[in-house]
XYZ file of C-alpha atoms in Angstrom:
371
model
C 88.616 -13.232 34.147
C 90.432 -15.874 35.749
C 93.529 -16.661 33.332
C 96.249 -16.087 35.740
C 94.523 -18.123 38.628
C 93.984 -21.233 36.201
C 95.568 -24.644 37.175
C 97.650 -26.537 34.735
C 98.401 -25.694 31.142
C 95.144 -26.068 29.428
C 93.149 -24.869 32.465
C 92.696 -21.133 31.235
C 91.590 -22.251 27.982
C 89.302 -25.083 29.240
C 87.674 -22.303 31.800
C 86.978 -19.513 29.092
C 85.401 -22.279 26.918
C 83.206 -23.621 29.644
C 82.504 -20.687 31.170
C 81.050 -19.402 27.912
C 79.169 -22.583 27.171
C 77.457 -22.344 30.741
C 76.279 -19.062 30.009
C 79.112 -16.287 30.679
C 79.131 -13.675 27.657
C 82.673 -13.295 27.108
C 85.996 -13.869 28.490
C 89.301 -12.113 28.833
C 91.606 -15.022 27.625
C 92.239 -13.935 24.031
C 93.457 -17.630 23.133
C 89.950 -18.863 23.623
C 88.833 -16.466 21.306
C 91.482 -17.468 18.458
C 91.046 -21.258 19.047
C 87.539 -21.765 19.913
C 85.512 -18.371 19.282
C 84.571 -17.248 22.563
C 83.648 -13.151 22.496
C 86.708 -11.412 24.025
C 85.989 -8.611 26.267
C 88.142 -6.866 29.184
C 89.032 -3.936 30.768
C 92.391 -2.154 30.977
C 94.938 -3.531 33.895
C 96.435 -1.585 36.519
C 99.725 -2.235 35.689
C 98.708 -0.066 32.336
C 97.728 2.929 34.777
C 100.368 2.736 37.205
C 103.013 2.397 34.333
C 102.553 6.143 33.047
C 103.964 9.068 35.773
C 102.050 12.047 33.934
C 105.361 13.129 32.328
C 104.878 11.355 28.696
C 104.191 12.923 25.517
C 101.845 10.925 23.450
C 103.361 9.883 20.176
C 100.645 11.118 18.387
C 98.319 13.276 20.767
C 95.724 14.366 17.830
C 92.275 12.907 17.534
C 89.934 13.364 14.539
C 86.175 13.800 15.033
C 83.860 10.925 15.099
C 82.628 11.585 12.291
C 85.323 11.909 10.214
C 84.669 15.544 9.199
C 86.745 18.652 10.793
C 90.494 19.019 11.543
C 92.027 16.453 13.996
C 92.612 18.267 17.764
C 95.135 17.680 20.318
C 93.235 15.730 22.940
C 95.246 16.717 26.171
C 94.749 20.319 26.235
C 90.936 19.562 26.101
C 91.157 16.974 29.053
C 92.828 19.381 31.225
C 90.131 21.905 30.176
C 87.617 19.635 31.325
C 89.230 18.487 34.574
C 88.858 21.912 35.896
C 85.359 22.238 35.322
C 84.710 18.518 36.422
C 87.036 19.027 39.724
C 84.881 22.479 40.643
C 81.814 20.253 40.012
C 82.990 17.348 42.350
C 84.469 19.930 44.556
C 88.282 18.937 44.148
C 91.370 20.733 43.307
C 92.667 19.938 40.049
C 95.923 18.797 41.825
C 94.014 15.904 43.647
C 93.450 13.583 40.273
C 96.937 11.181 39.591
C 98.648 12.801 36.632
C 99.919 9.314 35.579
C 96.319 7.821 35.792
C 95.174 10.590 33.601
C 97.989 10.170 31.020
C 96.904 6.464 30.944
C 93.512 7.281 30.239
C 94.363 9.777 27.566
C 96.683 7.294 26.030
C 94.007 4.724 26.006
C 91.485 7.142 24.400
C 93.846 7.897 21.907
C 94.251 4.377 21.064
C 90.626 3.205 21.229
C 88.458 6.262 20.938
C 85.390 4.622 20.081
C 86.138 1.968 23.190
C 87.135 4.085 25.944
C 86.808 2.928 29.294
C 88.228 3.755 32.896
C 89.726 1.879 35.625
C 88.781 3.855 38.199
C 90.279 2.148 41.748
C 94.177 2.453 40.834
C 94.639 5.222 43.503
C 91.275 6.748 44.574
C 88.092 6.232 43.153
C 86.460 9.376 44.330
C 89.284 11.870 44.173
C 91.315 10.535 41.270
C 89.931 7.693 39.036
C 86.155 9.140 38.476
C 87.657 13.015 37.975
C 90.182 11.780 35.131
C 87.735 9.463 33.980
C 84.941 11.998 33.560
C 87.290 14.755 31.941
C 88.573 12.328 29.311
C 85.253 11.179 28.631
C 83.722 14.790 28.253
C 86.561 15.738 26.031
C 86.161 12.570 23.969
C 82.237 13.585 23.843
C 83.098 16.757 22.522
C 84.663 14.679 19.223
C 81.437 13.024 19.228
C 82.970 9.635 20.724
C 81.061 7.982 23.853
C 82.879 6.136 26.572
C 81.808 2.214 26.899
C 82.001 2.203 30.662
C 84.264 2.109 33.944
C 85.335 -0.950 36.164
C 85.210 -1.198 39.938
C 88.055 -3.863 41.310
C 87.767 -3.097 45.143
C 85.693 -2.069 48.096
C 81.884 -2.371 48.375
C 81.257 -2.590 44.712
C 77.297 -2.118 45.106
C 77.635 0.746 47.123
C 80.101 2.365 44.528
C 78.559 1.588 41.842
C 75.288 3.261 43.181
C 77.391 6.725 44.211
C 79.037 6.678 40.598
C 75.776 6.479 38.771
C 74.310 9.563 40.959
C 77.559 11.636 39.947
C 77.231 10.314 36.336
C 73.548 11.691 36.746
C 74.340 14.902 38.210
C 77.646 15.358 35.878
C 75.475 14.712 32.663
C 73.044 17.334 33.911
C 75.520 19.865 35.192
C 77.551 19.582 31.437
C 74.603 18.767 28.810
C 76.237 15.308 28.187
C 72.609 12.989 28.972
C 74.647 9.873 27.273
C 77.233 9.973 30.374
C 73.935 8.563 32.774
C 73.926 5.418 31.039
C 77.628 4.736 30.956
C 77.777 0.855 31.955
C 79.605 0.222 35.315
C 81.563 -3.116 35.185
C 82.818 -4.919 38.611
C 85.116 -7.239 39.846
C 87.040 -8.671 42.757
C 86.715 -12.350 43.867
C 83.296 -12.057 43.147
C 81.531 -15.725 44.275
C 77.887 -17.128 44.316
C 76.702 -14.793 47.277
C 78.413 -11.748 46.216
C 77.184 -11.782 42.346
C 73.446 -12.447 43.984
C 74.104 -9.247 45.823
C 75.420 -7.318 42.983
C 72.378 -8.529 40.655
C 69.700 -7.720 43.061
C 66.933 -5.443 42.234
C 67.950 -1.708 42.111
C 71.728 -2.438 41.761
C 73.857 -0.165 39.088
C 76.040 -3.029 38.159
C 75.767 -3.773 34.594
C 78.784 -5.891 33.928
C 80.407 -8.297 36.181
C 83.691 -9.954 35.788
C 84.249 -13.362 37.772
C 87.609 -15.028 37.643
C 89.001 -16.830 40.740
C 85.612 -18.338 41.902
C 84.976 -19.810 38.409
C 88.525 -21.602 37.532
C 89.142 -22.412 41.028
C 85.939 -23.936 42.015
C 86.920 -23.744 45.363
C 83.068 -24.908 46.713
C 83.379 -28.233 44.573
C 87.407 -28.582 43.351
C 86.100 -32.165 42.159
C 83.291 -33.755 40.544
C 82.113 -36.753 42.808
C 81.767 -39.205 39.397
C 84.000 -42.053 38.559
C 83.873 -44.618 35.592
C 82.948 -47.945 37.247
C 82.673 -51.346 35.406
C 78.857 -51.914 34.963
C 78.971 -54.646 32.377
C 81.069 -57.458 31.173
C 80.030 -59.876 28.062
C 76.683 -58.631 28.543
C 76.320 -59.654 32.263
C 75.795 -56.787 34.833
C 78.503 -56.038 37.011
C 77.809 -54.102 40.349
C 80.209 -52.498 43.177
C 78.833 -53.156 46.847
C 80.461 -51.234 49.481
C 79.373 -50.288 53.175
C 78.317 -46.834 51.912
C 75.237 -46.798 49.979
C 76.216 -43.718 48.117
C 79.305 -45.656 46.583
C 77.419 -48.231 45.240
C 76.911 -48.493 41.450
C 74.176 -49.354 39.338
C 74.676 -52.330 37.027
C 74.095 -53.168 33.856
C 74.327 -51.165 30.301
C 71.743 -48.293 31.011
C 69.599 -45.515 29.177
C 68.511 -42.323 30.533
C 65.808 -40.239 29.755
C 64.021 -36.721 30.988
C 60.690 -37.004 31.551
C 58.971 -33.595 30.935
C 55.557 -32.141 32.189
C 52.722 -30.493 30.106
C 54.525 -27.137 30.705
C 57.647 -28.225 29.309
C 59.338 -28.442 33.076
C 61.176 -31.472 34.102
C 59.488 -34.042 36.445
C 62.677 -36.627 36.767
C 65.571 -38.382 34.842
C 64.829 -41.898 34.713
C 67.506 -44.572 34.218
C 66.245 -47.966 33.232
C 68.364 -50.869 31.291
C 69.131 -50.315 27.848
C 67.124 -53.399 27.231
C 63.737 -51.657 28.094
C 61.677 -50.318 25.760
C 61.788 -46.516 25.803
C 59.092 -44.593 28.025
C 56.113 -42.774 26.122
C 54.619 -39.401 26.653
C 51.287 -40.162 27.993
C 51.987 -43.500 29.161
C 51.979 -44.140 33.008
C 55.311 -45.204 34.441
C 55.985 -46.587 38.033
C 59.360 -45.676 39.009
C 61.810 -46.020 42.083
C 63.258 -42.201 43.131
C 66.814 -42.661 44.373
C 66.555 -42.624 48.149
C 62.977 -43.363 48.342
C 61.465 -46.652 49.771
C 58.447 -46.731 47.902
C 57.689 -46.501 44.355
C 55.311 -43.658 42.599
C 53.877 -43.203 39.110
C 54.238 -40.385 36.639
C 52.672 -39.617 33.475
C 54.952 -37.622 31.321
C 53.530 -35.510 28.352
C 56.915 -35.386 26.827
C 60.125 -37.666 26.721
C 63.395 -36.779 25.761
C 66.327 -39.380 25.735
C 69.417 -38.309 27.418
C 72.115 -40.561 25.767
C 73.262 -39.931 22.258
C 75.957 -42.303 20.882
C 79.125 -39.806 19.621
C 82.045 -42.243 19.310
C 82.357 -45.927 18.567
C 85.475 -47.762 18.291
C 87.386 -44.555 18.583
C 85.397 -42.809 15.807
C 82.824 -40.204 15.844
C 79.502 -41.070 14.786
C 78.550 -37.511 13.349
C 80.256 -34.076 13.531
C 80.381 -32.532 16.889
C 77.990 -29.413 17.437
C 79.745 -25.951 17.450
C 80.628 -23.925 20.656
C 77.827 -21.842 19.921
C 75.230 -24.907 19.195
C 76.375 -26.515 22.680
C 76.157 -23.021 24.407
C 72.389 -22.453 22.652
C 71.747 -26.159 24.087
C 72.812 -25.752 27.850
C 71.060 -22.349 28.119
C 67.554 -24.454 26.800
C 68.374 -27.270 29.498
C 68.974 -24.444 32.591
C 65.856 -22.478 31.380
C 63.504 -25.721 32.040
C 64.717 -26.093 35.480
C 62.614 -24.756 38.031
C 63.094 -22.006 39.927
C 63.544 -24.194 43.252
C 66.441 -26.232 41.424
C 68.089 -23.110 39.996
C 68.272 -20.807 43.637
C 71.579 -20.244 45.557
C 70.316 -21.362 48.697
C 68.841 -24.184 49.359
C 68.387 -25.570 45.944
C 65.901 -28.449 45.653
C 67.423 -31.706 44.768
C 66.601 -32.640 41.171
C 65.133 -36.301 41.587
C 66.507 -39.515 39.408
C 64.315 -42.756 39.424
C 65.160 -46.200 38.504
C 62.731 -48.119 36.598
C 61.293 -51.442 38.164
C 63.363 -53.710 36.100
C 66.509 -51.533 36.730
C 65.737 -51.595 40.625
C 64.897 -55.205 40.792
C 68.116 -56.116 39.085
C 70.015 -53.653 41.987
C 68.131 -55.958 44.527
C 69.104 -59.445 43.258
C 72.861 -58.500 43.167
C 72.633 -56.521 46.125
C 71.121 -59.414 48.101
C 73.793 -61.806 46.167
C 71.588 -63.543 44.184
C 72.727 -65.533 41.110
C 71.427 -63.684 37.690
């Protein structure tokens, strides 16, 4: 949901595309849906709600039953009748809910009766947004329609979701509308990793989480610590030596492999020179984990090559995968990681190792020895 916060002319489109690839269910960016096939989802805006004063007359206030049989009815009087019953149930006066907000909900319901939803916090969740939503939702319910959700965009989202779910249950029981108990609750409002974990905890009543700013602006890591560096010229390896070991490059053309255990989880990723034979499943390998002073041995149950030639001399070697295929591949890869690697705090570092031949080359070049 971060289109307006995206950086650069293409930032919104790429953020929508790659967030979907990485595991999000959809984007509010309609252009991403049109150009990239990203599922488009979203809710109504506060500006839509505040644009209504309550004095508006819908151009066509009549709505047919969901089943398509029976006469069309004027939705507004039914909403007003339900509002009295809902306010009595919630202990509110009928003058408390904002009439403009209610008019906005009615207009939305007339336009999208099968996809009605309510944004509850434009004025007051408890005194306005919730009773207005319930009045419209129950009026639609009489005609066979079911509201698809509500959204909260301020305050303690976890606590409010629990309170609203409880009111949905009591209101559904009061008015013999059991479907009301399971109306999805969506939340948004500068949600970061910590708040996401909190909203997803056991017992949470939150069903949908909308994330924007924290995705498109990447506040924790606004740039990636990786660059292209020269590693070979005419078949001769090259290496950048610096005072900072972390900025040293690994010389030579290389191949990369993922070594997996018998349960399918990754053991480590292996970097080796391209000229070396590929490691084999069941073969014992002596490797040098990055940052370690000693070698270790590993016997993979499965080996996956990580490098694949897609472009050669400016030409595609094979058709690129679709976004759906890339998304499925990303999800499979993430699912292979252990919980220790996926946990928020503190995540375990993923191990990368060098082959003995690549490490020996690094040692020789670091020492200034001739090739």
